[in-house]
Coordinates of C-alpha atoms in Angstrom, one line a residue:
Chain A
X1 CA -179.3 38.9 -124.4
X2 CA -178.0 38.6 -127.9
X3 CA -179.3 39.3 -131.4
X4 CA -178.9 35.6 -132.0
X5 CA -181.2 34.6 -129.2
X6 CA -183.8 37.2 -130.2
X7 CA -183.7 36.0 -133.8
X8 CA -184.0 32.3 -132.6
X9 CA -187.0 33.3 -130.4
X10 CA -188.8 35.1 -133.4
X11 CA -188.1 32.1 -135.5
X12 CA -189.8 29.9 -133.0
X13 CA -192.9 32.1 -133.1
X14 CA -193.3 31.6 -136.8
X15 CA -193.0 27.8 -136.4
X16 CA -194.6 26.7 -133.1
X17 CA -198.3 26.1 -132.8
X18 CA -199.9 29.6 -132.9
X19 CA -202.6 28.4 -130.3
X20 CA -199.9 28.2 -127.6
X21 CA -198.3 31.6 -128.4
X22 CA -199.0 33.2 -124.9
X23 CA -197.8 30.1 -123.1
X24 CA -194.7 29.9 -125.3
X25 CA -194.0 33.6 -124.9
X26 CA -194.1 33.2 -121.1
X27 CA -191.7 30.2 -121.3
X28 CA -189.1 32.1 -123.3
X29 CA -189.2 35.1 -121.2
X30 CA -188.6 32.9 -118.1
X31 CA -185.7 31.1 -119.7
X32 CA -184.1 34.2 -121.3
X33 CA -185.4 37.2 -119.1
X34 CA -183.2 39.6 -121.1
X35 CA -185.4 39.1 -124.2
X36 CA -188.8 39.7 -122.4
X37 CA -189.2 43.4 -123.1
X38 CA -188.3 43.1 -126.8
X39 CA -190.5 40.0 -127.3
X40 CA -193.5 41.4 -125.5
X41 CA -193.5 44.4 -127.8
X42 CA -192.9 42.6 -131.1
X43 CA -194.8 39.2 -130.7
X44 CA -198.6 39.7 -131.2
X45 CA -200.8 37.8 -128.8
X46 CA -204.6 37.7 -128.7
X47 CA -206.0 40.9 -127.1
X48 CA -207.3 41.1 -123.6
X49 CA -210.7 42.6 -122.7
X50 CA -211.4 44.9 -119.7
X51 CA -214.5 46.9 -118.8
X52 CA -214.0 50.7 -118.3
X53 CA -215.5 51.4 -114.8
X54 CA -216.2 55.0 -115.7
X55 CA -218.1 54.4 -118.9
X56 CA -219.0 50.7 -118.5
X57 CA -217.8 50.1 -122.1
X58 CA -215.4 47.3 -122.9
X59 CA -211.9 48.0 -124.2
X60 CA -208.9 46.1 -125.5
X61 CA -205.7 45.6 -123.6
X62 CA -202.2 45.0 -124.9
X63 CA -198.6 46.1 -124.2
X64 CA -199.3 49.5 -125.6
X65 CA -201.9 50.6 -123.0
X66 CA -200.3 48.8 -120.1
X67 CA -198.3 50.2 -117.2
X68 CA -197.4 47.6 -114.6
X69 CA -200.6 45.8 -113.9
X70 CA -202.9 48.7 -115.0
X71 CA -204.4 49.4 -118.3
X72 CA -205.6 52.7 -119.8
X73 CA -209.2 52.9 -121.0
X74 CA -209.6 54.6 -124.4
X75 CA -213.1 55.9 -123.2
X76 CA -212.1 57.6 -120.0
X77 CA -208.4 58.0 -120.9
X78 CA -207.5 56.8 -117.4
X79 CA -205.5 53.9 -116.1
X80 CA -207.4 51.3 -114.1
X81 CA -206.4 50.8 -111.4
X82 CA -204.9 54.3 -111.2
X83 CA -201.1 54.7 -111.6
X84 CA -199.0 57.7 -110.6
X85 CA -196.7 59.1 -113.3
X86 CA -197.9 56.7 -116.0
X87 CA -197.4 57.8 -119.6
X88 CA -200.4 59.8 -120.9
X89 CA -201.1 61.5 -124.3
X90 CA -200.9 65.3 -124.2
X91 CA -204.3 67.0 -124.0
X92 CA -204.1 67.9 -127.8
X93 CA -203.3 64.3 -128.6
X94 CA -206.1 63.0 -126.3
X95 CA -208.5 65.0 -128.4
X96 CA -207.4 63.1 -131.5
X97 CA -207.5 59.9 -129.5
X98 CA -211.1 60.5 -128.7
X99 CA -211.9 61.3 -132.4
X100 CA -210.0 58.1 -133.4
X101 CA -211.9 56.0 -130.9
X102 CA -215.2 57.3 -132.1
X103 CA -214.3 56.8 -135.8
X104 CA -213.1 53.3 -135.3
X105 CA -216.1 52.4 -133.1
X106 CA -218.2 53.3 -136.2
X107 CA -215.8 51.3 -138.5
X108 CA -216.1 48.3 -136.0
X109 CA -219.9 48.6 -136.1
X110 CA -220.0 48.7 -140.0
X111 CA -217.6 45.8 -140.7
X112 CA -217.7 43.6 -137.6
X113 CA -221.3 44.1 -136.5
X114 CA -220.3 43.5 -132.9
X115 CA -216.9 43.1 -131.3
X116 CA -214.7 45.7 -129.5
X117 CA -212.4 48.3 -130.8
X118 CA -209.8 50.5 -129.0
X119 CA -207.2 53.0 -130.3
X120 CA -204.2 54.3 -128.3
X121 CA -202.0 57.2 -129.3
X122 CA -198.8 58.3 -127.8
X123 CA -196.6 61.4 -128.4
X124 CA -193.1 60.9 -129.9
X125 CA -190.7 62.9 -127.8
X126 CA -188.3 63.5 -130.7
X127 CA -189.0 67.3 -131.0
X128 CA -191.5 66.8 -133.8
X129 CA -195.2 67.3 -133.4
X130 CA -195.9 63.8 -134.5
X131 CA -197.3 60.8 -132.7
X132 CA -197.7 57.1 -133.1
X133 CA -200.5 54.7 -132.2
X134 CA -202.1 51.3 -132.3
X135 CA -205.6 50.4 -133.6
X136 CA -207.1 47.2 -132.1
X137 CA -210.2 45.2 -133.0
X138 CA -211.6 42.0 -131.6
X139 CA -214.5 39.8 -132.5
X140 CA -215.6 36.4 -131.4
X141 CA -218.3 34.5 -133.3
X142 CA -221.4 33.8 -131.3
X143 CA -221.1 29.9 -131.4
X144 CA -217.4 30.1 -130.3
X145 CA -216.1 28.7 -133.5
X146 CA -214.0 31.7 -134.5
X147 CA -212.1 34.6 -133.0
X148 CA -210.5 37.5 -134.8
X149 CA -207.9 40.0 -133.3
X150 CA -206.6 42.9 -135.4
X151 CA -203.5 44.8 -134.3
X152 CA -202.4 47.8 -136.5
X153 CA -199.3 49.7 -135.2
X154 CA -198.6 52.9 -137.1
X155 CA -196.2 56.0 -137.2
X156 CA -195.7 58.7 -139.8
X157 CA -193.3 61.3 -140.9
X158 CA -194.7 64.7 -141.7
X159 CA -191.6 66.4 -143.1
X160 CA -193.5 67.9 -146.1
X161 CA -196.0 70.6 -145.4
X162 CA -199.1 69.2 -146.9
X163 CA -198.7 65.4 -146.6
X164 CA -197.4 62.7 -144.3
X165 CA -195.9 59.3 -145.0
X166 CA -197.5 56.6 -143.0
X167 CA -196.0 53.2 -142.0
X168 CA -198.3 50.6 -140.7
X169 CA -197.6 47.0 -139.5
X170 CA -200.8 45.1 -139.3
X171 CA -201.3 41.6 -137.8
X172 CA -204.5 39.6 -137.7
X173 CA -204.8 36.6 -135.4
X174 CA -207.5 34.3 -136.5
X175 CA -208.6 31.1 -134.7
X176 CA -211.2 28.7 -136.0
X177 CA -212.3 25.4 -134.5
X178 CA -214.7 22.8 -135.6
X179 CA -215.7 19.7 -133.7
X180 CA -218.1 17.0 -134.9
X181 CA -218.7 13.3 -135.1
X182 CA -217.7 13.1 -138.8
X183 CA -214.7 15.3 -138.7
X184 CA -213.3 14.9 -135.2
X185 CA -211.4 17.9 -134.0
X186 CA -210.2 20.4 -136.5
X187 CA -208.2 23.6 -135.5
X188 CA -207.3 26.3 -137.9
X189 CA -205.2 29.0 -136.0
X190 CA -202.5 31.5 -136.7
X191 CA -201.7 35.0 -137.9
X192 CA -200.7 36.9 -141.0
X193 CA -198.7 40.2 -141.0
X194 CA -198.6 42.8 -143.6
X195 CA -196.6 46.1 -143.8
X196 CA -197.6 49.2 -145.8
X197 CA -196.0 52.7 -146.4
X198 CA -198.0 55.4 -148.0
X199 CA -198.0 59.2 -148.5
X200 CA -201.3 60.9 -148.1
X201 CA -202.4 64.6 -148.0
X202 CA -202.8 66.4 -144.6
X203 CA -204.8 69.7 -144.1
X204 CA -205.2 69.7 -140.3
X205 CA -204.4 67.4 -137.4
X206 CA -207.6 65.4 -137.8
X207 CA -206.6 64.4 -141.3
X208 CA -204.2 61.9 -139.7
X209 CA -207.3 60.0 -138.2
X210 CA -209.1 59.9 -141.6
X211 CA -205.8 58.9 -143.4
X212 CA -205.0 56.1 -140.9
X213 CA -208.7 55.0 -141.1
X214 CA -208.6 54.8 -144.9
X215 CA -205.3 52.8 -144.8
X216 CA -206.4 50.4 -142.2
X217 CA -209.8 49.8 -143.9
X218 CA -207.9 48.9 -147.0
X219 CA -205.2 46.7 -145.3
X220 CA -207.8 44.8 -143.3
X221 CA -209.7 44.0 -146.5
X222 CA -206.6 42.7 -148.1
X223 CA -205.5 40.6 -145.1
X224 CA -209.1 39.3 -144.9
X225 CA -208.6 38.0 -148.5
X226 CA -205.2 36.5 -147.7
X227 CA -206.6 34.8 -144.6
X228 CA -209.5 33.3 -146.6
X229 CA -207.0 32.0 -149.2
X230 CA -204.6 30.6 -146.7
X231 CA -207.0 29.1 -144.1
X232 CA -209.5 27.7 -146.4
X233 CA -207.6 27.2 -149.8
X234 CA -204.0 26.6 -148.9
X235 CA -204.6 24.4 -145.9
X236 CA -206.9 22.1 -148.1
X237 CA -204.3 22.0 -150.8
X238 CA -201.5 21.1 -148.5
X239 CA -203.5 18.1 -147.1
X240 CA -204.4 17.2 -150.8
X241 CA -200.6 17.0 -151.6
X242 CA -200.2 14.4 -148.8
X243 CA -203.2 12.3 -149.8
X244 CA -205.4 12.3 -152.9
X245 CA -209.0 11.2 -152.7
X246 CA -208.8 9.8 -156.3
X247 CA -206.3 7.1 -157.0
X248 CA -203.0 7.8 -158.9
X249 CA -204.2 5.4 -161.6
X250 CA -207.3 7.5 -162.0
X251 CA -205.2 10.6 -162.1
X252 CA -203.0 9.2 -164.8
X253 CA -206.0 8.3 -166.9
X254 CA -207.4 11.7 -166.4
X255 CA -204.1 13.4 -167.5
X256 CA -203.9 11.1 -170.5
X257 CA -207.5 11.9 -171.6
X258 CA -206.8 15.6 -171.0
X259 CA -203.7 15.4 -173.2
X260 CA -205.6 13.7 -176.0
X261 CA -208.4 16.3 -175.8
X262 CA -205.8 19.1 -176.0
X263 CA -204.2 17.2 -179.0
X264 CA -207.7 16.9 -180.6
X265 CA -208.3 20.6 -180.2
X266 CA -204.9 21.4 -181.6
X267 CA -205.4 19.1 -184.5
X268 CA -208.5 21.0 -185.5
Chain B
X1 CA -183.7 23.0 -114.8
X2 CA -186.3 20.2 -115.2
X3 CA -189.1 22.6 -115.7
X4 CA -187.1 24.3 -118.4
X5 CA -186.6 21.0 -120.2
X6 CA -190.2 20.2 -119.8
X7 CA -191.4 23.4 -121.2
X8 CA -188.9 23.3 -124.1
X9 CA -190.1 19.7 -124.6
X10 CA -193.5 21.1 -125.4
X11 CA -191.9 23.2 -128.1
X12 CA -190.4 20.1 -129.7
X13 CA -193.8 18.4 -129.5
X14 CA -195.3 21.4 -131.2
X15 CA -192.7 21.5 -134.1
X16 CA -194.6 21.4 -137.5
X17 CA -193.9 18.6 -139.9
X18 CA -190.4 18.9 -141.5
X19 CA -189.3 21.7 -139.2
X20 CA -187.9 19.9 -136.2
X21 CA -184.3 20.7 -137.1
X22 CA -185.1 24.4 -137.2
X23 CA -187.0 24.4 -133.9
X24 CA -184.3 22.3 -132.2
X25 CA -181.6 24.7 -133.4
X26 CA -183.6 27.8 -132.1
X27 CA -183.9 26.0 -128.7
X28 CA -180.2 25.2 -128.6
X29 CA -179.5 28.9 -129.3
X30 CA -181.8 30.1 -126.5
X31 CA -180.3 27.8 -123.9
X32 CA -176.8 28.6 -125.2
X33 CA -176.0 24.9 -125.6
X34 CA -176.3 24.2 -121.9
X35 CA -175.2 20.5 -121.9
X36 CA -177.6 19.4 -119.1
X37 CA -180.7 20.8 -120.8
X38 CA -179.5 19.4 -124.2
X39 CA -179.4 16.0 -122.5
X40 CA -182.7 16.4 -120.8
X41 CA -184.3 17.3 -124.4
X42 CA -183.2 13.9 -125.8
X43 CA -186.3 12.0 -124.6
X44 CA -188.5 14.7 -126.2
X45 CA -186.8 14.3 -129.5
X46 CA -187.2 10.5 -129.3
X47 CA -190.9 10.9 -128.5
X48 CA -191.3 13.3 -131.5
X49 CA -189.7 10.9 -133.8
X50 CA -191.8 8.0 -132.6
X51 CA -195.1 9.9 -132.7
X52 CA -194.6 11.4 -136.1
X53 CA -193.8 8.2 -137.9
X54 CA -190.5 9.6 -138.9
X55 CA -189.5 8.2 -142.3
X56 CA -186.0 6.8 -142.7
X57 CA -184.2 5.5 -145.7
X58 CA -182.8 1.9 -145.4
X59 CA -181.5 1.9 -149.0
X60 CA -181.9 3.9 -152.2
X61 CA -185.3 2.2 -152.9
X62 CA -186.7 1.3 -149.5
X63 CA -188.0 3.5 -146.6
X64 CA -189.2 2.6 -143.2
X65 CA -191.1 4.3 -140.4
X66 CA -190.0 5.0 -136.8
X67 CA -192.8 4.3 -134.4
X68 CA -193.3 2.5 -131.0
X69 CA -195.2 -0.3 -133.0
X70 CA -192.0 -1.5 -134.7
X71 CA -189.5 -0.8 -132.0
X72 CA -187.7 -4.0 -130.9
X73 CA -185.1 -2.6 -128.5
X74 CA -183.5 0.7 -127.4
X75 CA -183.0 2.6 -130.7
X76 CA -183.8 -0.8 -132.6
X77 CA -186.6 -0.9 -135.2
X78 CA -187.7 -3.1 -138.1
X79 CA -189.4 -2.8 -141.4
X80 CA -192.2 -5.1 -142.6
X81 CA -191.7 -4.4 -146.4
X82 CA -188.0 -5.1 -146.7
X83 CA -187.8 -7.5 -143.8
X84 CA -184.9 -5.6 -142.2
X85 CA -184.0 -4.4 -138.7
X86 CA -181.9 -1.4 -138.1
X87 CA -180.5 0.9 -135.4
X88 CA -181.7 4.5 -135.4
X89 CA -180.1 7.4 -133.6
X90 CA -182.9 9.8 -132.6
X91 CA -180.6 12.9 -132.5
X92 CA -178.5 12.4 -135.6
X93 CA -181.4 10.5 -137.4
X94 CA -178.9 8.2 -138.9
X95 CA -179.6 4.5 -139.6
X96 CA -177.0 1.8 -139.1
X97 CA -176.7 -2.0 -138.5
X98 CA -179.3 -3.0 -141.2
X99 CA -179.8 -6.7 -141.1
X100 CA -182.5 -9.3 -141.9
X101 CA -185.4 -9.6 -139.5
X102 CA -188.8 -11.0 -139.5
X103 CA -191.2 -10.9 -136.4
X104 CA -192.7 -14.0 -135.0
X105 CA -196.4 -14.2 -135.8
X106 CA -199.0 -16.6 -137.2
X107 CA -200.7 -13.7 -139.1
X108 CA -200.1 -13.2 -142.8
X109 CA -198.2 -10.0 -142.5
X110 CA -196.7 -10.3 -146.0
X111 CA -200.2 -10.3 -147.6
X112 CA -201.5 -7.3 -145.6
X113 CA -198.2 -5.5 -146.3
X114 CA -198.9 -5.9 -150.1
X115 CA -202.5 -4.6 -149.9
X116 CA -201.4 -1.7 -147.7
X117 CA -198.6 -0.9 -150.1
X118 CA -200.9 -0.8 -153.1
X119 CA -203.3 1.5 -151.3
X120 CA -200.4 3.9 -150.2
X121 CA -199.1 3.9 -153.8
X122 CA -202.6 5.0 -155.1
X123 CA -203.4 7.6 -152.6
X124 CA -200.3 9.0 -151.0
X125 CA -198.3 10.8 -153.7
X126 CA -195.5 12.5 -151.8
X127 CA -192.8 11.1 -149.5
X128 CA -194.8 8.3 -148.0
X129 CA -194.0 5.1 -146.0
X130 CA -196.0 2.3 -144.2
X131 CA -195.7 -0.8 -142.3
X132 CA -197.5 -3.7 -140.8
X133 CA -196.4 -4.7 -137.3
X134 CA -197.5 -7.7 -135.2
X135 CA -197.6 -6.7 -131.4
X136 CA -196.8 -9.0 -128.5
X137 CA -200.5 -8.9 -127.4
X138 CA -201.5 -10.5 -130.8
X139 CA -202.9 -7.4 -132.3
X140 CA -201.7 -6.2 -135.7
X141 CA -200.8 -2.5 -136.2
X142 CA -200.9 -0.8 -139.6
X143 CA -199.0 2.6 -139.9
X144 CA -199.3 5.1 -142.8
X145 CA -197.5 8.4 -143.2
X146 CA -197.1 10.9 -146.0
X147 CA -195.0 14.0 -145.8
X148 CA -194.9 16.9 -148.2
X149 CA -192.3 19.5 -147.3
X150 CA -192.0 22.6 -149.3
X151 CA -190.0 25.0 -147.2
X152 CA -189.0 27.2 -150.2
X153 CA -192.6 28.1 -150.5
X154 CA -193.1 28.3 -146.7
X155 CA -195.4 25.3 -146.1
X156 CA -195.2 21.8 -144.9
X157 CA -197.8 19.1 -144.5
X158 CA -198.3 15.6 -143.1
X159 CA -201.0 12.9 -143.1
X160 CA -200.5 10.1 -140.7
X161 CA -202.7 7.3 -139.6
X162 CA -202.5 4.0 -137.7
X163 CA -204.9 1.1 -137.2
X164 CA -204.9 -1.6 -134.5
X165 CA -206.5 -4.8 -135.7
X166 CA -207.7 -7.5 -133.3
X167 CA -207.4 -10.6 -135.6
X168 CA -209.6 -12.8 -133.3
X169 CA -212.5 -10.3 -133.1
X170 CA -212.0 -8.4 -136.4
X171 CA -212.2 -5.1 -134.5
X172 CA -210.2 -2.2 -135.8
X173 CA -209.5 1.0 -133.9
X174 CA -207.4 3.7 -135.5
X175 CA -206.8 7.4 -135.9
X176 CA -205.9 9.9 -138.6
X177 CA -203.8 13.0 -137.8
X178 CA -203.4 15.9 -140.2
X179 CA -200.9 18.7 -139.7
X180 CA -200.3 21.6 -142.1
X181 CA -198.2 24.6 -141.6
X182 CA -198.0 27.8 -143.8
X183 CA -195.5 30.4 -142.6
X184 CA -195.0 33.1 -145.3
X185 CA -195.4 36.5 -143.5
X186 CA -197.3 34.7 -140.7
X187 CA -197.8 31.4 -138.9
X188 CA -200.9 29.4 -139.8
X189 CA -201.5 25.9 -138.6
X190 CA -204.1 23.3 -139.4
X191 CA -204.4 20.4 -137.0
X192 CA -207.0 17.8 -137.2
X193 CA -207.4 14.3 -135.7
X194 CA -210.2 11.9 -136.1
X195 CA -210.8 8.4 -134.5
X196 CA -211.8 5.6 -136.8
X197 CA -213.4 2.5 -135.5
X198 CA -215.0 -0.4 -137.4
X199 CA -214.9 -4.2 -137.5
X200 CA -214.4 -6.7 -140.3
X201 CA -215.9 -10.2 -140.6
X202 CA -212.7 -11.9 -141.8
X203 CA -209.4 -10.7 -140.4
X204 CA -207.4 -12.7 -142.9
X205 CA -209.2 -10.9 -145.8
X206 CA -206.5 -8.2 -146.0
X207 CA -207.9 -6.7 -149.3
X208 CA -211.3 -5.9 -147.6
X209 CA -209.5 -4.5 -144.6
X210 CA -207.4 -2.1 -146.6
X211 CA -210.4 -1.3 -148.8
X212 CA -212.4 -0.3 -145.7
X213 CA -209.5 1.9 -144.4
X214 CA -209.3 3.5 -147.8
X215 CA -213.1 4.3 -147.7
X216 CA -212.9 5.7 -144.1
X217 CA -210.0 7.9 -144.9
X218 CA -211.5 9.3 -148.1
X219 CA -214.8 9.9 -146.2
X220 CA -212.8 11.8 -143.6
X221 CA -210.8 13.8 -146.1
X222 CA -214.1 14.8 -147.8
X223 CA -215.5 15.8 -144.5
X224 CA -212.4 18.0 -143.7
X225 CA -212.7 19.6 -147.1
X226 CA -216.4 20.3 -146.4
X227 CA -215.4 21.8 -143.0
X228 CA -213.2 24.3 -144.8
X229 CA -216.1 25.5 -146.9
X230 CA -218.4 25.6 -143.9
X231 CA -215.9 27.5 -141.7
X232 CA -215.4 29.9 -144.6
X233 CA -219.0 30.5 -145.4
X234 CA -220.4 30.7 -141.8
X235 CA -217.9 31.4 -139.1
X236 CA -215.4 33.4 -141.1
X237 CA -218.1 35.6 -142.6
X238 CA -219.6 36.3 -139.2
X239 CA -216.3 37.8 -137.9
X240 CA -215.7 40.6 -140.4
X241 CA -217.6 41.6 -143.4
X242 CA -215.9 42.1 -146.7
X243 CA -217.8 45.5 -147.1
X244 CA -220.2 47.3 -144.9
X245 CA -224.0 46.7 -145.6
X246 CA -223.8 50.0 -147.6
X247 CA -221.5 48.1 -150.0
X248 CA -219.1 51.0 -150.2
X249 CA -216.1 51.9 -148.3
X250 CA -216.2 54.3 -145.4
X251 CA -216.2 58.1 -145.9
X252 CA -213.6 58.9 -143.2
X253 CA -213.5 62.4 -141.7
X254 CA -215.2 64.6 -139.2
X255 CA -218.7 63.7 -140.7
X256 CA -218.2 60.0 -140.0
X257 CA -220.7 60.4 -137.2
X258 CA -223.4 60.5 -139.8
X259 CA -223.1 56.8 -140.1
X260 CA -224.3 56.5 -136.6
X261 CA -227.2 58.9 -137.4
X262 CA -228.1 56.7 -140.3
X263 CA -228.1 53.6 -138.3
X264 CA -230.3 55.3 -135.6
X265 CA -232.8 56.1 -138.3
X266 CA -232.9 52.6 -139.7
X267 CA -233.1 51.2 -136.2
X268 CA -236.0 53.6 -135.3
X269 CA -237.7 52.6 -138.6
X270 CA -237.3 48.9 -137.8

């Protein structure tokens, strides 16, 4: 594996049809097995859904709560099927993880009015007391015309006594489809990624959950605006650059009239 | 080896308009320029060029499309506007051997070519091309393509359409394909395709034929624009709200559980 091939693979993922991302990822991992580990942790795919056998609640699966073929449920904290010696958060961190899952479950309810959320935290074994984590949200529209997957990976530095600097990388995968007699088949699919770094005050360990909640709430709102602009505005504009509904002669007349109007106003 | 080329071939087929060079270069890097895979990818590149109506320049003021409808031999094509045939190398995308050529047909290709050219001039403002190509089975194929590539602003787009006219029955069947790609801090793709079928009473009335195509394509474009509005206002809104029903941001912290309490109260009232 080389940096060159890794960069080439990442470049492909910003170009190839986002609908085929999981299939394309499998293809590249097969052709260049040395890239598999890095690509699986850096290329965001639509999240999987499992049901926690202990609590009967649904949870989300991704590379961060996976060990071999097992996934850890955020509700029970256990891997299913059970794995010996799988990575687990310390009991202190598990308490925060439970609070984070409860908090984001409420966030999910308020913003998504449905869907599934999961938060996974892990200790950073670098001597500090800090941790990192991922916040996941998934929602499908009832009629199957839309699917939303949010993936927020965060870490922080708590070098100062009363504050921490958070770094969050957020990706939202959004797929929309419309099929009808008049429009044929229309697919709008893809993802947008944003990064944010911000320092916020910390009084006690639970402050981290409130801080991360506040930041993610803010980022998701911003990404939502960007998605709306790109999916429904930009896409329309790009097609409008390729074909105009009005004719170029009409457009020329319009421009001329506009010019005269401006001249008239200026003249007054 | 053959599955590798086949899987990578689907990458080529997936390449957004105007980005085939970048996709191909990435693939070559991944396979470390393995000559047998490179060779096996050639047919996929050829297919991409044919299906995307690749535009080539024959001279400074005349362009032509590459498609299966104007292919007259292995790597040999012709253009209905300039009346030229030419060789085309699918890999280097270079044109050579430009010479005079006109296909044998009793259909008035020239007249339809003029009507179609006027339509393209009026509605396709970017890098566009078109052609009218009589087929061995007697049908006449019209091809339109417009590319707008803007890689410095991370987006590229393409409108392409083709129509097959049966001159004896007046039946026309065709399809429009839209492809738009936006890739600044992300990867967003619009793909839409729509079949268009109609019939005309007089196949030699080329103006009416093109007028009908213009009408159908404008209708479709308006429907697509309407779909953006509908998807935005219904599906997108149902996925994630802009703000909670309370219209204010969440009060994070240990008392966040009160939201649940509040909801239970509203639920029990309802």
